[in-house]
Short mmCIF file of C-alpha atoms (C1' of nucleotides) in Angstrom, two decimals:
data_model
loop_
_atom_site.label_atom_id
_atom_site.label_comp_id
_atom_site.label_asym_id
_atom_site.label_seq_id
_atom_site.Cartn_x
_atom_site.Cartn_y
_atom_site.Cartn_z
CA MET A 22 -32.02 164.46 69.57
CA LEU A 23 -29.65 166.61 66.99
CA GLU A 24 -30.36 164.47 64.33
CA ASP A 25 -33.89 164.72 64.56
CA GLU A 26 -33.52 168.63 64.54
CA GLY A 27 -31.33 168.66 61.52
CA LEU A 28 -33.87 166.44 59.64
CA MET A 29 -36.91 169.23 60.48
CA LYS A 30 -34.76 172.22 59.39
CA LEU A 31 -33.89 170.68 56.30
CA LYS A 32 -37.66 169.70 56.16
CA VAL A 33 -38.82 173.02 57.15
CA ARG A 34 -36.29 174.77 54.19
CA GLU A 35 -37.15 172.11 51.82
CA GLU A 36 -40.77 173.25 52.33
CA LEU A 37 -40.21 177.11 51.87
CA LYS A 38 -37.81 176.42 48.96
CA LEU A 39 -40.56 174.49 47.00
CA LYS A 40 -43.77 177.18 47.99
CA LYS A 41 -41.36 179.85 46.40
CA GLN A 42 -40.87 177.75 43.76
CA ALA A 43 -44.20 177.18 43.04
CA TYR A 44 -45.37 180.47 43.12
CA VAL A 45 -43.09 181.48 40.67
CA GLN A 46 -44.10 178.36 38.27
CA GLU A 47 -47.68 179.59 38.27
CA GLU A 48 -46.59 182.77 37.49
CA ILE A 49 -44.49 181.61 34.60
CA LEU A 50 -47.59 179.48 33.67
CA THR A 51 -50.38 182.41 34.14
CA ALA A 52 -48.27 184.21 31.57
CA ALA A 53 -47.84 181.40 29.06
CA ALA A 54 -51.29 181.04 29.41
CA ALA A 55 -52.22 184.39 28.58
CA LEU A 56 -49.77 184.43 25.29
CA PHE A 57 -50.66 181.35 24.17
CA ALA A 58 -53.93 182.20 24.18
CA GLU A 59 -53.37 185.75 22.16
CA THR A 60 -51.36 184.15 19.50
CA GLY A 61 -51.23 180.42 19.48
CA VAL A 62 -48.64 178.03 21.47
CA ARG A 63 -46.30 177.31 18.44
CA ALA A 64 -46.15 181.58 18.10
CA VAL A 65 -45.41 181.94 21.75
CA THR A 66 -41.03 182.12 22.47
CA ILE A 67 -40.16 181.10 25.81
CA ASP A 68 -38.03 184.30 25.37
CA ASP A 69 -41.92 186.46 24.86
CA ILE A 70 -42.50 184.40 27.85
CA ALA A 71 -39.74 185.32 30.11
CA SER A 72 -39.50 188.76 29.39
CA SER A 73 -43.54 189.70 30.35
CA LEU A 74 -42.63 188.92 33.41
CA GLY A 75 -39.25 190.50 33.23
CA TYR A 76 -37.17 187.45 33.26
CA THR A 77 -34.42 186.10 30.94
CA LYS A 78 -35.42 183.01 29.05
CA SER A 79 -32.85 181.12 31.66
CA VAL A 80 -34.89 181.92 34.22
CA VAL A 81 -38.01 179.68 32.59
CA TYR A 82 -35.63 176.63 31.88
CA TYR A 83 -35.02 176.42 35.65
CA TYR A 84 -38.22 176.33 36.60
CA PHE A 85 -39.45 173.84 33.43
CA LYS A 86 -37.72 171.56 31.50
CA ASN A 87 -39.06 172.63 28.28
CA LYS A 88 -41.83 174.29 26.34
CA ASN A 89 -43.91 171.15 26.22
CA GLN A 90 -43.81 170.72 29.81
CA VAL A 91 -45.48 175.01 30.42
CA LEU A 92 -48.39 173.32 27.85
CA TRP A 93 -49.11 170.73 29.62
CA GLU A 94 -48.85 171.99 33.15
CA ILE A 95 -51.53 174.26 32.10
CA PHE A 96 -53.50 171.65 30.47
CA GLU A 97 -53.15 170.05 33.88
CA ARG A 98 -54.33 173.35 35.54
CA ILE A 99 -57.66 173.34 33.26
CA HIS A 100 -58.92 169.90 34.04
CA GLU A 101 -58.27 170.43 37.36
CA ALA A 102 -60.22 172.96 37.96
CA TRP A 103 -63.09 172.09 35.53
CA SER A 104 -63.64 168.97 36.68
CA GLN A 105 -63.69 169.50 39.96
CA ASP A 106 -65.86 172.31 39.58
CA MET A 107 -68.03 169.67 37.19
CA THR A 108 -68.24 166.81 39.87
CA SER A 109 -69.44 168.95 42.24
CA ILE A 110 -72.44 169.69 41.09
CA MET A 111 -73.24 166.17 39.88
CA GLU A 112 -72.90 165.34 43.66
CA LYS A 113 -75.88 167.58 45.08
CA ASP A 114 -78.27 165.02 42.96
CA LEU A 115 -80.96 167.56 41.35
CA PRO A 116 -83.38 166.37 39.28
CA PRO A 117 -81.91 166.31 35.59
CA ALA A 118 -83.39 169.29 34.02
CA GLU A 119 -82.21 171.43 37.18
CA LEU A 120 -78.82 169.16 37.12
CA LEU A 121 -78.78 170.21 33.38
CA GLY A 122 -78.92 174.02 33.50
CA ALA A 123 -76.70 173.62 36.49
CA MET A 124 -73.55 172.01 34.23
CA ILE A 125 -74.40 174.00 30.97
CA ARG A 126 -73.94 177.58 33.77
CA GLN A 127 -71.08 176.09 35.08
CA HIS A 128 -69.36 174.93 31.97
CA ALA A 129 -70.10 178.08 30.09
CA LEU A 130 -69.03 180.39 33.33
CA ASN A 131 -65.68 178.77 33.25
CA VAL A 132 -65.47 179.91 29.85
CA MET A 133 -65.98 182.91 30.33
CA GLY A 134 -64.16 183.53 33.57
CA ARG A 135 -61.13 181.91 31.87
CA LYS A 136 -61.09 182.33 27.92
CA ALA A 137 -57.60 182.15 27.77
CA TRP A 138 -58.19 178.27 29.09
CA THR A 139 -60.74 177.74 26.53
CA ALA A 140 -58.39 178.33 23.64
CA ILE A 141 -55.98 176.86 24.76
CA TYR A 142 -57.63 173.60 25.39
CA PHE A 143 -59.14 173.60 21.79
CA ARG A 144 -57.04 174.41 19.74
CA ASP A 145 -53.27 173.76 20.71
CA GLN A 146 -54.45 170.37 21.57
CA ALA A 147 -51.89 169.56 18.65
CA GLU A 148 -49.13 170.79 20.06
CA LEU A 149 -48.73 167.78 23.11
CA THR A 150 -47.59 164.66 22.75
CA SER A 151 -49.49 162.40 21.23
CA ASP A 152 -49.29 160.34 24.59
CA GLN A 153 -50.63 163.88 25.96
CA GLN A 154 -53.30 164.08 23.43
CA LYS A 155 -54.57 160.42 24.38
CA ILE A 156 -55.00 161.50 27.56
CA ILE A 157 -56.87 164.69 27.04
CA VAL A 158 -59.35 162.85 24.25
CA LYS A 159 -60.39 160.55 27.21
CA ARG A 160 -60.48 163.26 30.08
CA LYS A 161 -62.86 165.47 27.59
CA ARG A 162 -65.20 161.56 26.78
CA GLU A 163 -65.78 161.40 30.11
CA TYR A 164 -66.58 165.19 30.67
CA ASP A 165 -69.49 164.61 27.96
CA GLN A 166 -70.26 161.69 29.31
CA LEU A 167 -71.74 163.65 32.25
CA PHE A 168 -73.44 165.58 30.51
CA LYS A 169 -74.83 162.78 28.15
CA THR A 170 -75.91 160.88 31.24
CA VAL A 171 -77.81 163.80 32.96
CA TYR A 172 -79.62 163.97 29.34
CA THR A 173 -80.24 160.59 28.78
CA LYS A 174 -81.68 160.24 32.46
CA GLY A 175 -84.34 163.47 31.23
CA VAL A 176 -85.06 161.21 28.25
CA GLU A 177 -86.03 158.33 30.26
CA ALA A 178 -88.09 160.85 32.52
CA GLY A 179 -89.79 161.91 29.73
CA ILE A 180 -88.90 165.51 29.82
CA PHE A 181 -86.10 165.75 27.48
CA ARG A 182 -86.72 165.05 23.92
CA ASP A 183 -85.07 162.49 22.31
CA ILE A 184 -82.07 164.36 20.76
CA PRO A 185 -78.95 161.95 19.86
CA THR A 186 -76.42 162.77 23.08
CA PRO A 187 -73.15 163.15 20.75
CA VAL A 188 -75.65 166.38 19.05
CA ILE A 189 -77.31 167.82 22.33
CA VAL A 190 -74.15 167.76 24.50
CA SER A 191 -71.65 168.91 21.73
CA GLY A 192 -74.20 171.55 20.64
CA ILE A 193 -74.03 172.70 24.65
CA ILE A 194 -70.41 172.19 24.68
CA GLY A 195 -69.88 174.43 21.22
CA MET A 196 -72.03 176.97 22.05
CA ALA A 197 -71.05 177.36 25.39
CA ASN A 198 -67.27 177.47 24.37
CA PHE A 199 -67.78 179.96 21.61
CA THR A 200 -68.06 182.74 24.22
CA HIS A 201 -64.32 182.82 24.18
CA ALA A 202 -64.03 184.27 21.05
CA TRP A 203 -66.73 187.04 21.74
CA PHE A 204 -67.20 187.64 25.57
CA LYS A 205 -65.62 190.98 27.10
CA ASP A 206 -65.14 191.35 30.10
CA GLY A 207 -67.07 194.06 31.31
CA ARG A 208 -68.53 195.05 27.78
CA GLY A 209 -72.46 194.14 27.41
CA LEU A 210 -73.68 191.58 29.40
CA ALA A 211 -72.64 189.94 32.56
CA PRO A 212 -71.42 186.41 32.10
CA GLU A 213 -74.22 185.33 34.39
CA GLU A 214 -76.90 186.94 32.37
CA ILE A 215 -75.29 184.82 29.38
CA ALA A 216 -75.00 182.34 30.97
CA ASN A 217 -78.77 182.03 32.39
CA HIS A 218 -79.73 183.00 28.24
CA TYR A 219 -78.31 179.86 27.31
CA VAL A 220 -79.48 177.63 30.09
CA GLU A 221 -83.36 179.07 28.94
CA ILE A 222 -82.00 178.30 25.28
CA ILE A 223 -81.32 174.42 25.49
CA LEU A 224 -83.91 173.33 28.08
CA ASN A 225 -86.21 175.00 26.01
CA GLY A 226 -84.97 173.42 23.01
CA CYS A 227 -85.05 170.16 24.65
CA ARG A 228 -88.23 170.00 26.73
CA THR A 229 -90.67 167.51 25.46
CA ALA A 230 -93.17 169.31 23.40
CA MET B 10 -55.10 192.57 -39.78
CA LEU B 11 -52.33 190.78 -38.56
CA GLU B 12 -51.86 192.48 -35.80
CA ASP B 13 -55.10 191.67 -34.17
CA GLU B 14 -54.39 188.06 -34.84
CA GLY B 15 -51.45 188.30 -33.16
CA LEU B 16 -53.55 189.34 -30.19
CA MET B 17 -55.79 187.07 -30.11
CA LYS B 18 -53.39 184.44 -30.44
CA LEU B 19 -51.76 185.74 -26.91
CA LYS B 20 -54.88 186.11 -25.37
CA VAL B 21 -55.78 182.54 -25.68
CA ARG B 22 -52.50 181.17 -24.70
CA GLU B 23 -52.81 183.52 -21.95
CA GLU B 24 -56.13 182.66 -20.57
CA LEU B 25 -55.18 179.31 -20.94
CA LYS B 26 -51.83 179.25 -19.08
CA LEU B 27 -54.24 180.93 -16.65
CA LYS B 28 -56.37 178.08 -16.53
CA LYS B 29 -53.58 175.91 -16.19
CA GLN B 30 -51.85 177.51 -13.51
CA ALA B 31 -55.40 178.21 -11.69
CA TYR B 32 -55.00 174.05 -11.51
CA VAL B 33 -52.52 173.84 -10.11
CA GLN B 34 -53.12 177.09 -7.52
CA GLU B 35 -56.13 174.98 -6.35
CA GLU B 36 -54.40 171.62 -5.78
CA ILE B 37 -52.41 173.45 -3.87
CA LEU B 38 -55.07 174.81 -1.55
CA THR B 39 -56.44 172.02 -0.73
CA ALA B 40 -53.77 170.22 -0.08
CA ALA B 41 -52.42 173.26 1.97
CA ALA B 42 -56.10 173.69 4.02
CA ALA B 43 -56.00 170.13 5.15
CA LEU B 44 -52.44 170.05 6.66
CA PHE B 45 -53.52 173.50 8.39
CA ALA B 46 -56.34 172.14 9.40
CA GLU B 47 -54.68 169.41 11.04
CA THR B 48 -52.18 170.91 12.88
CA GLY B 49 -52.67 174.62 12.61
CA VAL B 50 -50.83 176.78 9.91
CA ARG B 51 -47.70 177.45 12.15
CA ALA B 52 -46.79 173.77 12.21
CA VAL B 53 -46.90 173.14 8.61
CA THR B 54 -44.16 173.72 6.23
CA ILE B 55 -44.22 174.66 2.75
CA ASP B 56 -42.37 171.57 2.17
CA ASP B 57 -45.05 169.61 4.46
CA ILE B 58 -47.29 170.99 1.32
CA ALA B 59 -45.39 170.66 -1.73
CA SER B 60 -44.41 167.08 -0.66
CA SER B 61 -48.14 166.07 0.20
CA LEU B 62 -48.74 166.27 -3.33
CA GLY B 63 -45.29 165.00 -4.53
CA TYR B 64 -43.71 168.74 -5.71
CA THR B 65 -41.15 170.33 -4.53
CA LYS B 66 -40.94 173.63 -2.23
CA SER B 67 -40.05 175.33 -5.29
CA VAL B 68 -42.84 174.56 -6.65
CA VAL B 69 -45.36 175.90 -4.53
CA TYR B 70 -43.47 179.31 -4.02
CA TYR B 71 -43.51 178.88 -7.83
CA TYR B 72 -47.41 179.39 -7.86
CA PHE B 73 -47.47 181.31 -4.38
CA LYS B 74 -45.64 184.37 -3.83
CA ASN B 75 -45.42 183.39 0.16
CA LYS B 76 -46.59 181.49 2.75
CA ASN B 77 -48.94 184.41 4.01
CA GLN B 78 -50.54 184.31 0.32
CA VAL B 79 -51.39 180.72 0.30
CA LEU B 80 -53.38 181.28 3.94
CA TRP B 81 -54.72 184.44 2.54
CA GLU B 82 -56.24 182.41 -0.55
CA ILE B 83 -57.87 180.04 1.43
CA PHE B 84 -59.67 182.46 4.10
CA GLU B 85 -61.19 184.09 0.66
CA ARG B 86 -62.32 180.85 -1.01
CA ILE B 87 -63.97 180.40 2.41
CA HIS B 88 -65.80 183.84 2.86
CA GLU B 89 -66.76 183.26 -0.82
CA ALA B 90 -68.04 179.83 -1.39
CA TRP B 91 -69.73 181.11 3.09
CA SER B 92 -71.17 184.62 2.12
CA GLN B 93 -72.33 183.49 -1.21
CA ASP B 94 -74.55 180.15 0.30
CA MET B 95 -75.50 182.76 3.07
CA THR B 96 -76.43 185.75 0.49
CA SER B 97 -78.64 183.24 -1.99
CA ILE B 98 -81.06 181.55 1.20
CA MET B 99 -82.04 185.49 2.42
CA GLU B 100 -83.22 185.68 -0.78
CA LYS B 101 -85.59 183.75 -0.78
CA ASP B 102 -87.66 185.81 1.13
CA LEU B 103 -89.21 183.39 4.21
CA PRO B 104 -90.32 184.52 7.23
CA PRO B 105 -88.20 184.67 9.76
CA ALA B 106 -88.68 181.58 12.13
CA GLU B 107 -88.09 179.32 8.14
CA LEU B 108 -85.35 181.45 7.23
CA LEU B 109 -83.46 181.20 10.57
CA GLY B 110 -83.88 177.52 10.32
CA ALA B 111 -82.61 177.54 6.80
CA MET B 112 -79.50 179.73 8.22
CA ILE B 113 -79.13 177.48 10.35
CA ARG B 114 -78.95 174.45 8.74
CA GLN B 115 -77.02 176.01 5.85
CA HIS B 116 -74.48 177.23 8.67
CA ALA B 117 -74.35 173.96 9.69
CA LEU B 118 -74.29 172.11 6.66
CA ASN B 119 -71.28 174.15 5.85
CA VAL B 120 -68.85 173.40 8.51
CA MET B 121 -69.53 169.51 8.15
CA GLY B 122 -69.15 169.56 4.57
CA ARG B 123 -65.55 171.55 4.91
CA LYS B 124 -64.26 171.08 8.53
CA ALA B 125 -60.88 171.81 7.45
CA TRP B 126 -62.19 175.46 6.39
CA THR B 127 -63.99 176.23 9.85
CA ALA B 128 -60.92 174.89 11.92
CA ILE B 129 -58.32 177.34 9.91
CA TYR B 130 -61.04 180.08 10.24
CA PHE B 131 -61.38 180.16 13.68
CA ARG B 132 -58.01 179.28 14.71
CA ASP B 133 -55.22 180.65 12.79
CA GLN B 134 -56.52 183.83 12.14
CA ALA B 135 -54.16 185.10 14.32
CA GLU B 136 -51.24 183.70 11.26
CA LEU B 137 -52.70 186.63 8.98
CA THR B 138 -51.09 190.14 9.05
CA SER B 139 -53.18 192.53 10.60
CA ASP B 140 -54.91 194.23 7.81
CA GLN B 141 -56.00 191.18 7.11
CA GLN B 142 -57.52 190.53 10.03
CA LYS B 143 -59.35 193.19 9.89
CA ILE B 144 -60.99 192.12 6.73
CA ILE B 145 -61.85 189.23 8.79
CA VAL B 146 -63.10 190.99 11.43
CA LYS B 147 -65.56 192.79 9.09
CA ARG B 148 -66.79 189.99 6.98
CA LYS B 149 -67.76 188.27 10.59
CA ARG B 150 -69.55 191.40 12.02
CA GLU B 151 -71.59 191.12 8.57
CA TYR B 152 -72.22 187.37 8.71
CA ASP B 153 -73.54 187.94 12.11
CA GLN B 154 -75.48 190.61 11.19
CA LEU B 155 -77.38 188.31 8.38
CA PHE B 156 -78.33 186.69 12.02
CA LYS B 157 -78.99 189.63 14.00
CA THR B 158 -81.21 190.93 11.55
CA VAL B 159 -83.83 187.87 10.86
CA TYR B 160 -83.59 187.54 14.74
CA THR B 161 -84.85 190.82 15.20
CA LYS B 162 -87.53 190.55 12.95
CA GLY B 163 -88.66 187.44 14.23
CA VAL B 164 -88.97 189.33 17.59
CA GLU B 165 -90.80 192.01 16.18
CA ALA B 166 -93.24 189.60 14.96
CA GLY B 167 -93.75 188.09 18.39
CA ILE B 168 -91.92 184.69 17.66
CA PHE B 169 -88.78 184.88 19.16
CA ARG B 170 -88.33 185.32 22.61
CA ASP B 171 -86.04 189.06 23.17
CA ILE B 172 -82.68 187.35 24.05
CA PRO B 173 -80.01 189.55 22.99
CA THR B 174 -78.91 189.66 19.53
CA PRO B 175 -75.27 188.74 20.47
CA VAL B 176 -75.86 186.14 22.51
CA ILE B 177 -77.95 184.18 20.89
CA VAL B 178 -75.82 184.54 17.13
CA SER B 179 -72.91 183.60 18.79
CA GLY B 180 -74.94 180.27 20.43
CA ILE B 181 -76.09 179.56 17.07
CA ILE B 182 -72.84 179.86 15.43
CA GLY B 183 -70.71 178.40 18.10
CA MET B 184 -72.78 175.20 18.21
CA ALA B 185 -72.64 174.76 14.65
CA ASN B 186 -68.34 175.46 14.52
CA PHE B 187 -68.10 172.95 17.01
CA THR B 188 -69.16 170.21 14.65
CA HIS B 189 -65.79 170.51 13.20
CA ALA B 190 -64.96 168.94 16.18
CA TRP B 191 -66.42 165.82 16.45
CA PHE B 192 -68.49 165.09 13.23
CA LYS B 193 -67.09 162.20 11.22
CA ASP B 194 -68.07 161.97 7.71
CA GLY B 195 -70.00 158.37 7.37
CA ARG B 196 -69.78 157.75 11.50
CA GLY B 197 -73.20 158.26 12.66
CA LEU B 198 -75.69 160.92 11.86
CA ALA B 199 -75.48 162.24 8.67
CA PRO B 200 -74.91 166.12 8.41
CA GLU B 201 -78.63 166.99 7.55
CA GLU B 202 -79.98 165.43 10.48
CA ILE B 203 -77.36 167.12 12.72
CA ALA B 204 -77.96 170.10 11.22
CA ASN B 205 -82.19 169.41 11.37
CA HIS B 206 -81.41 168.68 15.25
CA TYR B 207 -79.85 171.72 15.92
CA VAL B 208 -82.35 173.89 14.12
CA GLU B 209 -85.07 172.66 16.09
CA ILE B 210 -83.19 172.96 19.18
CA ILE B 211 -83.04 177.32 18.67
CA LEU B 212 -86.33 177.13 17.23
CA ASN B 213 -87.67 175.93 20.05
CA GLY B 214 -85.54 176.94 22.53
CA CYS B 215 -86.48 180.27 21.05
CA ARG B 216 -90.05 180.61 20.49
CA THR B 217 -92.44 182.24 22.50
CA ALA B 218 -93.88 180.46 25.29
"C1'" DA C 1 -16.53 185.51 56.88
"C1'" DA C 2 -17.16 181.25 55.04
"C1'" DA C 3 -19.10 178.16 53.01
"C1'" DT C 4 -23.22 176.06 50.99
"C1'" DG C 5 -26.67 176.35 47.72
"C1'" DA C 6 -30.77 178.11 45.39
"C1'" DA C 7 -31.34 181.50 41.19
"C1'" DT C 8 -29.51 184.18 37.60
"C1'" DT C 9 -27.11 185.51 33.43
"C1'" DG C 10 -25.59 185.51 28.79
"C1'" DA C 11 -23.05 183.16 25.50
"C1'" DC C 12 -23.42 179.40 22.68
"C1'" DT C 13 -24.79 175.70 19.44
"C1'" DG C 14 -27.37 173.15 16.41
"C1'" DA C 15 -31.80 172.21 13.84
"C1'" DG C 16 -35.49 173.82 11.18
"C1'" DC C 17 -37.43 176.71 7.97
"C1'" DG C 18 -39.06 180.96 4.93
"C1'" DG C 19 -37.79 182.09 1.26
"C1'" DT C 20 -34.30 183.30 -3.22
"C1'" DC C 21 -31.62 181.90 -7.81
"C1'" DA C 22 -29.28 180.24 -10.85
"C1'" DG C 23 -30.34 177.05 -13.89
"C1'" DA C 24 -31.51 172.68 -15.51
"C1'" DA C 25 -36.09 169.94 -18.00
"C1'" DT C 26 -40.00 170.18 -20.15
"C1'" DT C 27 -43.23 171.96 -23.51
"C1'" DT C 28 -44.95 175.26 -26.63
"C1'" DT C 29 -44.62 177.98 -30.27
"C1'" DT C 30 -42.12 179.39 -35.02
"C1'" DA D 29 -34.79 171.78 -35.36
"C1'" DA D 30 -34.21 176.31 -33.06
"C1'" DA D 31 -36.60 179.32 -30.18
"C1'" DA D 32 -38.73 180.46 -26.62
"C1'" DA D 33 -41.51 180.80 -22.41
"C1'" DT D 34 -42.98 177.48 -19.07
"C1'" DT D 35 -41.90 174.63 -15.31
"C1'" DC D 36 -39.01 172.99 -11.95
"C1'" DT D 37 -35.10 171.71 -9.38
"C1'" DG D 38 -31.96 171.53 -5.81
"C1'" DA D 39 -28.39 174.08 -3.39
"C1'" DC D 40 -27.95 177.79 -0.82
"C1'" DC D 41 -28.85 182.05 2.70
"C1'" DG D 42 -29.85 183.83 6.65
"C1'" DC D 43 -32.92 183.91 10.86
"C1'" DT D 44 -35.57 182.68 14.54
"C1'" DC D 45 -36.05 179.64 18.59
"C1'" DA D 46 -35.17 175.38 21.28
"C1'" DG D 47 -32.65 174.46 25.13
"C1'" DT D 48 -27.53 173.54 27.17
"C1'" DC D 49 -24.21 175.65 30.29
"C1'" DA D 50 -20.39 177.30 32.53
"C1'" DA D 51 -19.85 181.41 35.14
"C1'" DT D 52 -21.43 184.87 38.23
"C1'" DT D 53 -24.89 186.63 42.06
"C1'" DC D 54 -27.72 186.34 45.47
"C1'" DA D 55 -29.41 184.72 49.82
"C1'" DT D 56 -28.99 181.50 53.32
"C1'" DT D 57 -26.76 178.66 57.17
"C1'" DT D 58 -23.01 178.02 60.44
#
DNA sequence: AAATGAATTGACTGAGCGGTCAGAATTTTT
DNA sequence: AAAAATTCTGACCGCTCAGTCAATTCATTT
């Protein structure tokens, strides 16, 4: 029927439009993340973001409701990527030492692979609304919990020393996160080497004597 | 002579005035540091700082030239305190393992003892002028160098594994710094306990097998 | 070619904030 | 008590910037 054809066309058009918009949105988010990471969210104007792409401010406002939405979408991207990486490692069902090693490696690689993200995630949380902050706090707790659970299993299996989990887990994450402040792509060691060093340090540091 | 007496009086008066002013200045710096740490320098207005002490904006401008000076003085305080603590440990001339342990402990305690300072020092550097930033970068290098030198000595003495110094030193500092984000005074473990755990983790993690 | 709708522009508003300044209040000195 | 020095006040200026909006350009469909 003609009605159906019309509907189909509308759907296809709609999809194309959304795809195009999604592309520009990602473009803007990437540019924004780079700028945010450099000088902090508060110091970056919408104009800065737009003109770094050759756009005008109004273009950004055409694709995003406001500055907060730009920031929040970045936080969402970070969470999605990181939590997916981590859960896919957990699914492998490795023994505690190997598993913890793989998790540390993955986290460190994530940080070095996207330094901008880490800078924003751990520095500019205060720029979010309090509702958004609550969500982030919850997600961080869940993320930490993955590490804590694995570590506790290792302690129970007698292969890890009984260090309080907040201490060891925050230590691991702090160590890895800090790479965002000094690691330079292409200069010196490769991310994999650095990550492996941290795995070694932690595993040796926690192993029962 | 009368002239001398007059000069003396002027000097004493001058000193008193400076002492009084210094007191208010420190008061303002402390309040500012607390607010800066909470939400970031950019998000804090001079009005916020002033009214958190029951003053008006103009009072702050009476004691400080501008916002940048307030921030810079905080950076100066941090550097003074930290570098003094660290050099006084170096002077004890301990063997590498003990020395590195003491340094890690001191750094961790410094961070937990003044969480606000760490937050500002590592997050709000971009708010400084580029000249000031250069100074900070240099100081950080020097600070790192203290750790690197000790670690290298330990490697040469055969007691530490040969991990590239930027990796191990940044790892240590990152681990300790991150406490500022999760450590709560009075809740859970005491700073000394936490610091000792990190000392253990690192020393065990680096010791030659 | 006309019509429809998506994308873009640029001028504008209003609020917030850093910083100034003339003078008022307070304290100290003589 | 007067003079001098200090601390403090509050109104004000200029600028930046988030966000709006009517109008225009561009692309697509019929």
